[in-house]
Tab-separated table of C-alpha atoms in Angstrom:
chain	number	residue	atom	x	y	z
A	1	MET	CA	-8.455	8.395	-6.011
A	2	HIS	CA	-5.282	10.264	-6.992
A	3	ASP	CA	-3.267	7.067	-6.475
A	4	ALA	CA	-5.182	5.321	-9.277
A	5	ILE	CA	-5.118	8.214	-11.758
A	6	PRO	CA	-1.703	7.371	-13.339
A	7	PHE	CA	-2.979	3.870	-14.097
A	8	LEU	CA	-6.376	5.035	-15.355
A	9	ARG	CA	-4.859	7.647	-17.643
A	10	ARG	CA	-3.231	4.937	-19.732
A	11	GLN	CA	-6.462	3.026	-20.287
A	12	PRO	CA	-8.514	5.340	-22.585
A	13	VAL	CA	-6.327	4.599	-25.627
A	14	ILE	CA	-6.631	0.858	-25.068
A	15	ILE	CA	-10.365	1.175	-24.511
A	16	LEU	CA	-10.732	3.328	-27.639
A	17	PHE	CA	-9.139	0.682	-29.841
A	18	GLY	CA	-11.334	-1.961	-28.247
A	19	VAL	CA	-14.486	0.079	-28.876
A	20	LEU	CA	-13.534	0.702	-32.513
A	21	ALA	CA	-12.913	-3.007	-33.067
A	22	TRP	CA	-16.221	-3.843	-31.400
A	23	LEU	CA	-18.117	-1.292	-33.531
A	24	LEU	CA	-16.548	-2.708	-36.686
A	25	ALA	CA	-17.629	-6.187	-35.654
A	26	VAL	CA	-21.120	-4.922	-34.823
A	27	TRP	CA	-21.411	-3.322	-38.258
A	28	GLN	CA	-20.423	-6.498	-40.080
A	29	LEU	CA	-22.585	-8.803	-37.968
A	30	THR	CA	-25.574	-6.477	-38.222
A	31	GLN	CA	-25.290	-6.511	-42.006
A	32	VAL	CA	-25.389	-10.303	-41.972
A	33	ALA	CA	-28.372	-10.338	-39.606
A	34	VAL	CA	-30.312	-7.903	-41.780
A	35	THR	CA	-29.457	-9.817	-44.960
A	36	GLN	CA	-30.698	-13.067	-43.405
A	37	GLY	CA	-33.850	-11.407	-42.076
A	38	LYS	CA	-32.739	-11.777	-38.451
A	39	SER	CA	-32.710	-8.128	-37.425
A	40	LEU	CA	-33.702	-8.954	-33.865
A	41	TYR	CA	-30.298	-10.545	-33.393
A	42	PHE	CA	-28.964	-7.007	-33.193
A	43	LEU	CA	-30.278	-7.104	-29.623
A	44	LEU	CA	-27.842	-9.919	-28.864
A	45	ILE	CA	-25.009	-7.835	-30.267
A	46	ALA	CA	-26.085	-4.888	-28.119
A	47	LEU	CA	-26.343	-7.202	-25.106
A	48	ASN	CA	-22.738	-8.229	-25.642
A	49	GLY	CA	-21.673	-4.577	-25.567
A	50	ILE	CA	-23.716	-3.891	-22.445
A	51	GLY	CA	-22.039	-6.790	-20.645
A	52	ALA	CA	-18.574	-5.509	-21.573
A	53	LEU	CA	-19.469	-1.941	-20.586
A	54	PHE	CA	-20.759	-2.879	-17.146
A	55	ALA	CA	-17.768	-5.150	-16.524
A	56	LEU	CA	-15.460	-2.262	-17.427
A	57	LEU	CA	-17.322	0.147	-15.150
A	58	ARG	CA	-17.132	-2.410	-12.354
A	59	LEU	CA	-13.349	-2.628	-12.646
A	60	PHE	CA	-12.921	1.142	-12.806
A	61	TRP	CA	-15.061	1.542	-9.707
A	62	LEU	CA	-12.942	-1.019	-7.842
A	63	ILE	CA	-9.727	0.738	-8.864
A	64	VAL	CA	-10.983	4.149	-7.804
A	65	THR	CA	-12.377	2.999	-4.446
A	66	THR	CA	-9.657	0.535	-3.405
A	67	ARG	CA	-6.748	2.182	-5.303
A	68	ARG	CA	-5.308	-1.098	-6.479
A	69	TRP	CA	-6.106	-4.165	-8.555
A	70	GLN	CA	-7.728	-7.107	-6.831
A	71	ILE	CA	-8.411	-10.656	-7.971
A	72	ASP	CA	-11.715	-12.128	-6.850
A	73	ASN	CA	-13.141	-15.291	-8.388
A	74	LYS	CA	-16.333	-14.762	-6.376
A	75	ASP	CA	-17.303	-11.440	-7.939
A	76	ILE	CA	-20.911	-12.253	-8.846
A	77	PHE	CA	-21.395	-9.058	-10.834
A	78	MET	CA	-18.405	-9.853	-13.054
A	79	TRP	CA	-19.667	-13.385	-13.627
A	80	PHE	CA	-23.053	-11.957	-14.615
A	81	CYS	CA	-21.415	-9.644	-17.165
A	82	ILE	CA	-19.247	-12.473	-18.500
A	83	THR	CA	-22.274	-14.733	-18.881
A	84	ILE	CA	-24.162	-12.054	-20.818
A	85	GLY	CA	-21.202	-11.240	-23.060
A	86	TYR	CA	-20.144	-14.760	-23.919
A	87	GLY	CA	-23.693	-16.130	-23.985
A	88	SER	CA	-24.785	-13.606	-26.608
A	89	ALA	CA	-21.753	-14.509	-28.737
A	90	PHE	CA	-22.647	-18.206	-28.488
A	91	TYR	CA	-26.155	-17.544	-29.800
A	92	LEU	CA	-24.846	-15.430	-32.663
A	93	ALA	CA	-22.331	-18.104	-33.662
A	94	TYR	CA	-25.013	-20.779	-33.738
A	95	TYR	CA	-28.033	-19.023	-35.264
A	96	LEU	CA	-26.366	-16.679	-37.759
A	97	GLU	CA	-24.956	-18.280	-40.886
A	98	LEU	CA	-21.779	-16.253	-40.900
A	99	PRO	CA	-19.426	-16.126	-43.902
A	100	ALA	CA	-15.743	-16.707	-43.219
A	101	LEU	CA	-14.861	-13.016	-42.807
A	102	GLU	CA	-17.780	-12.285	-40.489
A	103	SER	CA	-16.867	-15.315	-38.397
A	104	PHE	CA	-13.577	-13.633	-37.553
A	105	PHE	CA	-15.443	-10.432	-36.690
A	106	LEU	CA	-17.444	-12.508	-34.235
A	107	CYS	CA	-14.170	-13.093	-32.410
A	108	PHE	CA	-13.967	-9.370	-31.598
A	109	LEU	CA	-17.036	-9.677	-29.408
A	110	LEU	CA	-15.173	-12.205	-27.275
A	111	VAL	CA	-11.647	-10.819	-27.483
A	112	ASN	CA	-12.794	-7.493	-26.017
A	113	PHE	CA	-13.763	-9.346	-22.853
A	114	ALA	CA	-10.333	-10.917	-22.413
A	115	PRO	CA	-8.561	-8.007	-20.619
A	116	LEU	CA	-11.477	-7.692	-18.199
A	117	LEU	CA	-10.947	-11.265	-17.037
A	118	ASN	CA	-7.888	-10.115	-15.090
A	119	ARG	CA	-10.422	-9.612	-12.323
A	120	LEU	CA	-10.311	-13.413	-12.041
A	121	SER	CA	-7.323	-15.608	-11.328
A	122	ALA	CA	-5.120	-16.664	-14.232
A	123	LEU	CA	-6.268	-20.282	-14.034
A	124	VAL	CA	-9.942	-19.328	-14.173
A	125	ALA	CA	-9.388	-16.835	-17.004
A	126	ILE	CA	-7.452	-19.308	-19.158
A	127	SER	CA	-10.091	-21.961	-18.506
A	128	ILE	CA	-12.764	-19.544	-19.739
A	129	PHE	CA	-10.729	-18.771	-22.854
A	130	LEU	CA	-10.330	-22.448	-23.644
A	131	LEU	CA	-13.980	-23.269	-22.995
A	132	THR	CA	-15.333	-20.351	-25.011
A	133	SER	CA	-12.932	-20.948	-27.901
A	134	VAL	CA	-13.969	-24.580	-28.172
A	135	THR	CA	-17.658	-23.708	-27.827
A	136	VAL	CA	-17.742	-20.938	-30.442
A	137	ALA	CA	-15.586	-22.945	-32.854
A	138	SER	CA	-18.061	-25.806	-32.522
A	139	LEU	CA	-21.139	-23.605	-32.992
A	140	GLN	CA	-19.997	-21.681	-36.089
A	141	HIS	CA	-20.540	-23.331	-39.473
A	142	THR	CA	-17.933	-21.816	-41.778
A	143	LEU	CA	-14.305	-22.177	-40.729
A	144	PRO	CA	-12.444	-25.338	-39.728
A	145	PHE	CA	-12.864	-26.065	-36.040
A	146	MET	CA	-9.161	-26.203	-35.166
A	147	VAL	CA	-8.237	-23.019	-37.055
A	148	PHE	CA	-11.054	-20.983	-35.537
A	149	MET	CA	-10.523	-22.375	-32.045
A	150	LEU	CA	-6.776	-21.693	-32.019
A	151	PHE	CA	-7.218	-18.195	-33.453
A	152	LEU	CA	-9.801	-17.244	-30.838
A	153	LEU	CA	-7.823	-18.835	-27.996
A	154	LEU	CA	-4.588	-17.083	-28.954
A	155	ALA	CA	-6.289	-13.728	-29.524
A	156	GLN	CA	-8.001	-13.805	-26.126
A	157	SER	CA	-4.849	-14.972	-24.361
A	158	ALA	CA	-2.709	-12.290	-26.022
A	159	LEU	CA	-4.968	-9.399	-25.014
A	160	TRP	CA	-5.411	-10.823	-21.535
A	161	TYR	CA	-1.642	-11.070	-21.105
A	162	MET	CA	-1.096	-7.499	-22.341
A	163	ALA	CA	-3.560	-6.239	-19.746
A	164	TYR	CA	-1.953	-8.515	-17.141
A	165	CYS	CA	1.473	-6.953	-17.797
A	166	ASN	CA	-0.020	-3.479	-17.574
A	167	ILE	CA	-1.576	-4.302	-14.213
A	168	ALA	CA	1.624	-5.976	-12.989
A	169	GLU	CA	3.586	-2.838	-13.858
A	170	TRP	CA	1.157	-0.710	-11.873
A	171	GLN	CA	1.343	-3.091	-8.909
A	172	ALA	CA	5.140	-3.026	-9.057
A	173	HIS	CA	4.994	0.768	-8.978
A	174	GLN	CA	2.752	0.562	-5.925
A	175	GLU	CA	5.126	-1.789	-4.130
A	176	THR	CA	8.148	0.316	-5.060
A	177	THR	CA	6.500	3.498	-3.818
A	178	THR	CA	5.517	1.843	-0.546
A	179	ALA	CA	8.949	0.286	-0.042
A	180	HIS	CA	10.596	3.633	-0.776
A	181	ALA	CA	8.441	5.344	1.834
A	182	GLN	CA	9.293	2.669	4.392
A	183	LEU	CA	12.985	2.961	3.552
A	184	ARG	CA	12.888	6.719	4.014
A	185	ALA	CA	11.212	6.247	7.385
A	186	THR	CA	13.908	3.781	8.437
A	187	GLN	CA	16.639	6.127	7.227
A	188	GLN	CA	15.058	8.981	9.138
A	189	LEU	CA	14.915	6.853	12.266
A	190	LEU	CA	18.573	5.896	11.819
A	191	SER	CA	19.539	9.520	11.275
A	192	GLU	CA	17.670	10.523	14.398
A	193	ALA	CA	19.428	7.778	16.342
A	194	VAL	CA	22.836	8.977	15.121
A	195	ALA	CA	21.942	12.585	15.927
A	196	ARG	CA	20.666	11.568	19.355
A	197	ASN	CA	23.900	9.718	20.109
A	198	GLU	CA	25.914	12.738	18.999
A	199	ARG	CA	23.817	15.078	21.138
A	200	THR	CA	24.274	12.749	24.078
A	201	ARG	CA	28.043	12.727	23.576
A	202	ILE	CA	28.219	16.519	23.321
A	203	ALA	CA	26.001	16.940	26.372
A	204	ARG	CA	28.151	14.513	28.334
A	205	ASP	CA	31.349	16.304	27.310
A	206	LEU	CA	29.891	19.685	28.248
A	207	HIS	CA	28.713	18.380	31.579
A	208	ASP	CA	31.824	16.411	32.472
A	209	GLN	CA	34.541	18.699	31.135
A	210	MET	CA	33.202	22.223	30.853
A	211	GLY	CA	31.089	21.839	33.970
A	212	HIS	CA	34.053	20.493	35.935
A	213	HIS	CA	36.278	23.362	34.853
A	214	LEU	CA	33.630	25.973	35.666
A	215	VAL	CA	33.115	24.536	39.136
A	216	ALA	CA	36.873	24.596	39.697
A	217	LEU	CA	37.008	28.184	38.428
A	218	THR	CA	34.228	29.238	40.798
A	219	ILE	CA	36.034	27.684	43.754
A	220	GLN	CA	39.316	29.378	42.813
A	221	LEU	CA	37.548	32.738	42.553
A	222	GLN	CA	36.055	32.257	46.009
A	223	ILE	CA	39.525	31.521	47.435
A	224	LEU	CA	40.971	34.504	45.616
A	225	GLU	CA	38.240	36.737	47.036
A	226	ARG	CA	39.683	36.289	50.530
A	227	LYS	CA	43.188	37.297	49.475
A	228	ILE	CA	42.731	40.356	47.294
A	229	PRO	CA	42.318	43.973	48.470
A	230	GLU	CA	38.809	45.320	48.828
A	231	ALA	CA	39.530	47.893	46.139
A	232	ILE	CA	39.347	45.320	43.356
A	233	ALA	CA	36.594	43.219	44.973
A	234	PRO	CA	33.855	44.603	42.633
A	235	GLU	CA	35.767	43.441	39.563
A	236	LEU	CA	36.193	39.985	41.116
A	237	HIS	CA	32.499	39.806	41.930
A	238	HIS	CA	31.750	40.630	38.291
A	239	ILE	CA	34.006	37.780	37.155
A	240	GLN	CA	32.231	35.439	39.593
A	241	ASP	CA	28.858	36.469	38.170
A	242	ILE	CA	30.073	35.749	34.638
A	243	ALA	CA	31.329	32.318	35.716
A	244	LYS	CA	27.970	31.521	37.341
A	245	GLU	CA	26.074	32.647	34.223
A	246	LEU	CA	28.348	30.534	32.046
A	247	PHE	CA	27.782	27.506	34.277
A	248	SER	CA	24.028	28.109	34.110
A	249	ASP	CA	24.208	28.374	30.303
A	250	VAL	CA	26.090	25.075	30.097
A	251	ARG	CA	23.452	23.330	32.219
A	252	THR	CA	20.673	24.796	30.062
A	253	THR	CA	22.420	23.680	26.870
A	254	VAL	CA	22.913	20.160	28.219
A	255	HIS	CA	19.239	20.005	29.167
A	256	GLN	CA	18.163	21.216	25.705
A	257	LEU	CA	20.379	18.674	23.973
A	258	HIS	CA	18.604	15.903	25.850
A	259	GLU	CA	15.207	17.303	24.922
A	260	GLU	CA	15.853	17.833	21.180
A	261	GLU	CA	14.444	14.453	20.185
A	262	PRO	CA	11.470	14.200	17.816
A	263	SER	CA	8.400	12.507	19.207
A	264	PHE	CA	7.425	9.066	17.983
A	265	ARG	CA	4.257	10.534	16.505
A	266	VAL	CA	6.341	12.863	14.314
A	267	LEU	CA	8.400	9.932	13.012
A	268	LEU	CA	5.275	7.841	12.436
A	269	GLU	CA	3.363	10.543	10.588
A	270	SER	CA	6.431	11.319	8.504
A	271	MET	CA	6.473	7.718	7.322
A	272	LEU	CA	2.722	7.506	6.713
A	273	ALA	CA	2.730	10.715	4.677
A	274	ASN	CA	4.648	8.895	1.942
A	275	ILE	CA	2.584	5.692	1.894
A	276	PRO	CA	0.218	5.605	-1.099
A	277	PHE	CA	-3.107	3.804	-1.586
A	278	LEU	CA	-4.121	3.832	2.102
A	279	GLU	CA	-5.687	6.317	4.495
A	280	PHE	CA	-4.606	6.413	8.141
A	281	ASP	CA	-6.167	7.306	11.469
A	282	VAL	CA	-3.392	7.854	14.031
A	283	ASN	CA	-3.912	8.063	17.776
A	284	VAL	CA	-0.783	8.373	19.933
A	285	ASP	CA	-0.998	8.929	23.679
A	286	ALA	CA	0.183	12.444	24.546
A	287	ASP	CA	2.303	11.028	27.395
A	288	ILE	CA	4.368	8.999	24.917
A	289	VAL	CA	6.863	11.449	23.460
A	290	ALA	CA	10.395	10.086	23.020
A	291	LEU	CA	11.203	6.385	22.921
A	292	ASP	CA	14.460	4.491	22.972
A	293	GLU	CA	15.828	3.865	19.484
A	294	PRO	CA	15.422	0.035	19.593
A	295	LEU	CA	11.805	0.312	20.739
A	296	ALA	CA	10.947	3.101	18.272
A	297	THR	CA	12.484	1.083	15.434
A	298	CYS	CA	10.526	-1.997	16.455
A	299	LEU	CA	7.239	-0.079	16.601
A	300	LEU	CA	7.808	1.396	13.147
A	301	ARG	CA	8.631	-2.079	11.812
A	302	ILE	CA	5.331	-3.353	13.165
A	303	VAL	CA	3.456	-0.580	11.387
A	304	GLN	CA	5.388	-1.231	8.180
A	305	GLU	CA	4.593	-4.947	8.268
A	306	ALA	CA	0.915	-4.238	8.898
A	307	ILE	CA	0.852	-1.883	5.909
A	308	THR	CA	2.547	-4.480	3.710
A	309	ASN	CA	0.041	-7.153	4.732
A	310	SER	CA	-2.874	-4.822	4.061
A	311	LEU	CA	-1.628	-3.983	0.580
A	312	LYS	CA	-0.751	-7.532	-0.410
A	313	HIS	CA	-3.339	-9.687	1.295
A	314	SER	CA	-6.563	-7.682	1.511
A	315	ASP	CA	-8.653	-4.985	-0.107
A	316	ALA	CA	-8.153	-2.570	2.795
A	317	CYS	CA	-8.256	1.159	2.115
A	318	ARG	CA	-7.898	2.448	5.706
A	319	LEU	CA	-5.685	1.642	8.703
A	320	TRP	CA	-6.178	2.598	12.335
A	321	ILE	CA	-2.938	3.008	14.295
A	322	SER	CA	-3.080	3.428	18.057
A	323	LEU	CA	-0.206	3.715	20.546
A	324	GLN	CA	-1.520	3.988	24.080
A	325	LYS	CA	-0.091	3.935	27.579
A	326	GLN	CA	-1.554	1.171	29.713
A	327	ASP	CA	-2.174	1.692	33.412
A	328	GLU	CA	-0.033	-1.181	34.610
A	329	SER	CA	1.299	-3.131	31.643
A	330	GLY	CA	3.299	-0.475	29.777
A	331	ILE	CA	2.327	0.509	26.226
A	332	GLU	CA	0.259	-1.094	23.482
A	333	LEU	CA	0.558	-0.589	19.725
A	334	MET	CA	-2.446	-1.707	17.697
A	335	VAL	CA	-2.755	-1.571	13.909
A	336	LYS	CA	-6.028	-2.610	12.291
A	337	ASP	CA	-7.265	-2.426	8.701
A	338	ASN	CA	-10.746	-2.627	7.195
A	339	GLY	CA	-9.946	-5.151	4.479
A	340	LYS	CA	-11.450	-8.502	3.734
A	341	PRO	CA	-8.646	-11.062	3.501
A	342	ARG	CA	-8.043	-13.085	0.397
A	343	LYS	CA	-8.343	-16.638	1.673
A	344	SER	CA	-6.012	-17.975	-0.988
A	345	LEU	CA	-3.185	-16.113	0.752
A	346	ASP	CA	-4.075	-16.868	4.356
A	347	MET	CA	-1.250	-19.370	4.749
A	348	ASN	CA	1.363	-16.733	3.925
A	349	LEU	CA	-0.175	-13.917	5.925
A	350	GLY	CA	1.918	-14.381	9.053
A	351	LYS	CA	5.289	-15.228	7.509
A	352	GLY	CA	6.470	-11.634	7.435
A	353	LEU	CA	5.754	-11.268	11.149
A	354	ILE	CA	7.938	-14.157	12.306
A	355	GLY	CA	11.206	-12.199	12.387
A	356	LEU	CA	9.397	-9.221	13.845
A	357	GLU	CA	7.993	-11.338	16.651
A	358	GLU	CA	11.520	-12.434	17.584
A	359	ARG	CA	12.627	-8.795	17.718
A	360	ILE	CA	9.666	-7.961	19.950
A	361	ARG	CA	10.518	-10.788	22.325
A	362	THR	CA	14.107	-9.580	22.672
A	363	LEU	CA	12.667	-6.263	23.881
A	364	GLY	CA	10.511	-8.012	26.447
A	365	GLY	CA	7.270	-7.581	24.532
A	366	ARG	CA	4.721	-9.857	22.915
A	367	LEU	CA	2.874	-9.873	19.609
A	368	GLU	CA	-0.735	-10.788	18.893
A	369	THR	CA	-2.564	-11.014	15.564
A	370	HIS	CA	-6.222	-11.482	14.754
A	371	GLN	CA	-7.964	-11.878	11.420
A	372	SER	CA	-11.697	-11.617	10.767
A	373	ASP	CA	-14.114	-10.508	8.080
A	374	GLU	CA	-13.848	-6.989	9.518
A	375	GLY	CA	-10.103	-6.771	8.929
A	376	PHE	CA	-6.651	-7.803	10.135
A	377	MET	CA	-5.272	-6.617	13.470
A	378	VAL	CA	-1.719	-6.584	14.840
A	379	ALA	CA	-1.086	-5.689	18.480
A	380	ALA	CA	2.210	-5.445	20.366
A	381	TYR	CA	2.649	-4.990	24.108
A	382	PHE	CA	5.767	-3.714	25.875
A	383	ALA	CA	6.553	-3.435	29.562
A	384	GLU	CA	6.760	0.042	31.084
A	385	GLU	CA	10.484	-0.172	31.765
A	386	MET	CA	11.119	-0.302	28.004
A	387	TRP	CA	10.030	3.271	27.477
A	388	SER	CA	9.651	5.051	30.806
């Protein structure tokens, strides 16, 4: 939920102004209803508020549970709220004989719904604005049709667009945060690769140069042992012991330099720790510790692409990441989310994986993807010689 809090904190002020405008409209319309002896029409006004309230609660619940904004033209609950809200306004426009001023207050009952229609696609929302503006302008009896229709259409569109920009800013922040986390993971991987190359160079120099000189020194001391008097033999033996200890220390240092590589799990969890809006279950085989830099980079890229697809193309809130050693076929990386795909984006879902698939093939691996109502899955297989 903490990922949605910055966005939600900015909404109370907007909601407060909307509620005040709605209450002002309710007051004016109620006065007209009472004056005309149509007090029961207050129930229609209340019904309009109930529809807006439940639509608002629906959107807040979606934000808190999924941590991001989602467009869904098939949200039956939202359509039910919209029908109640706009339907009650239609009845009020037709059955109440509203003066010119109160007719404009009637617009507030509809305008308050406009920001909530960002749950629907832009085309559907604008179509609703146009249809409702024409309908209400036709049903009311006071103001000229064109003036009332254009005023209501522009007012709804303006508030909808303000909310749209607010949501777009939040989504851009989400994408920036995710991209920054992925960039830091890539930089960390690059830094580790540079450090590993430097450790390898130092270890090679110690082994080839220092080790060679120590072996030569040991041989020279053994030759010298045969030529010197026995009186100074203890001192020579002490020098030989020091040379052997030094040679042993060099071998130990070289061995440690080769082992000072972070495990793939450490790199993976370091990246995931900075990814917002998603929860992760990570399972890495204990036998898989250090991987070659090209393979480790490729595996992290696969995870990054899966995360990007989950954030952009589904309502997923959890990812399962598994890297396991196979008995005969090498290793398998599988990333699966729990999101339902947005079918309008299915055609673009695999485009980001095309370049990644080519990289996988150059490493002798293969990529598989599968999409279902239970989520989207990416799996990559690599032969044992790539990591053993």
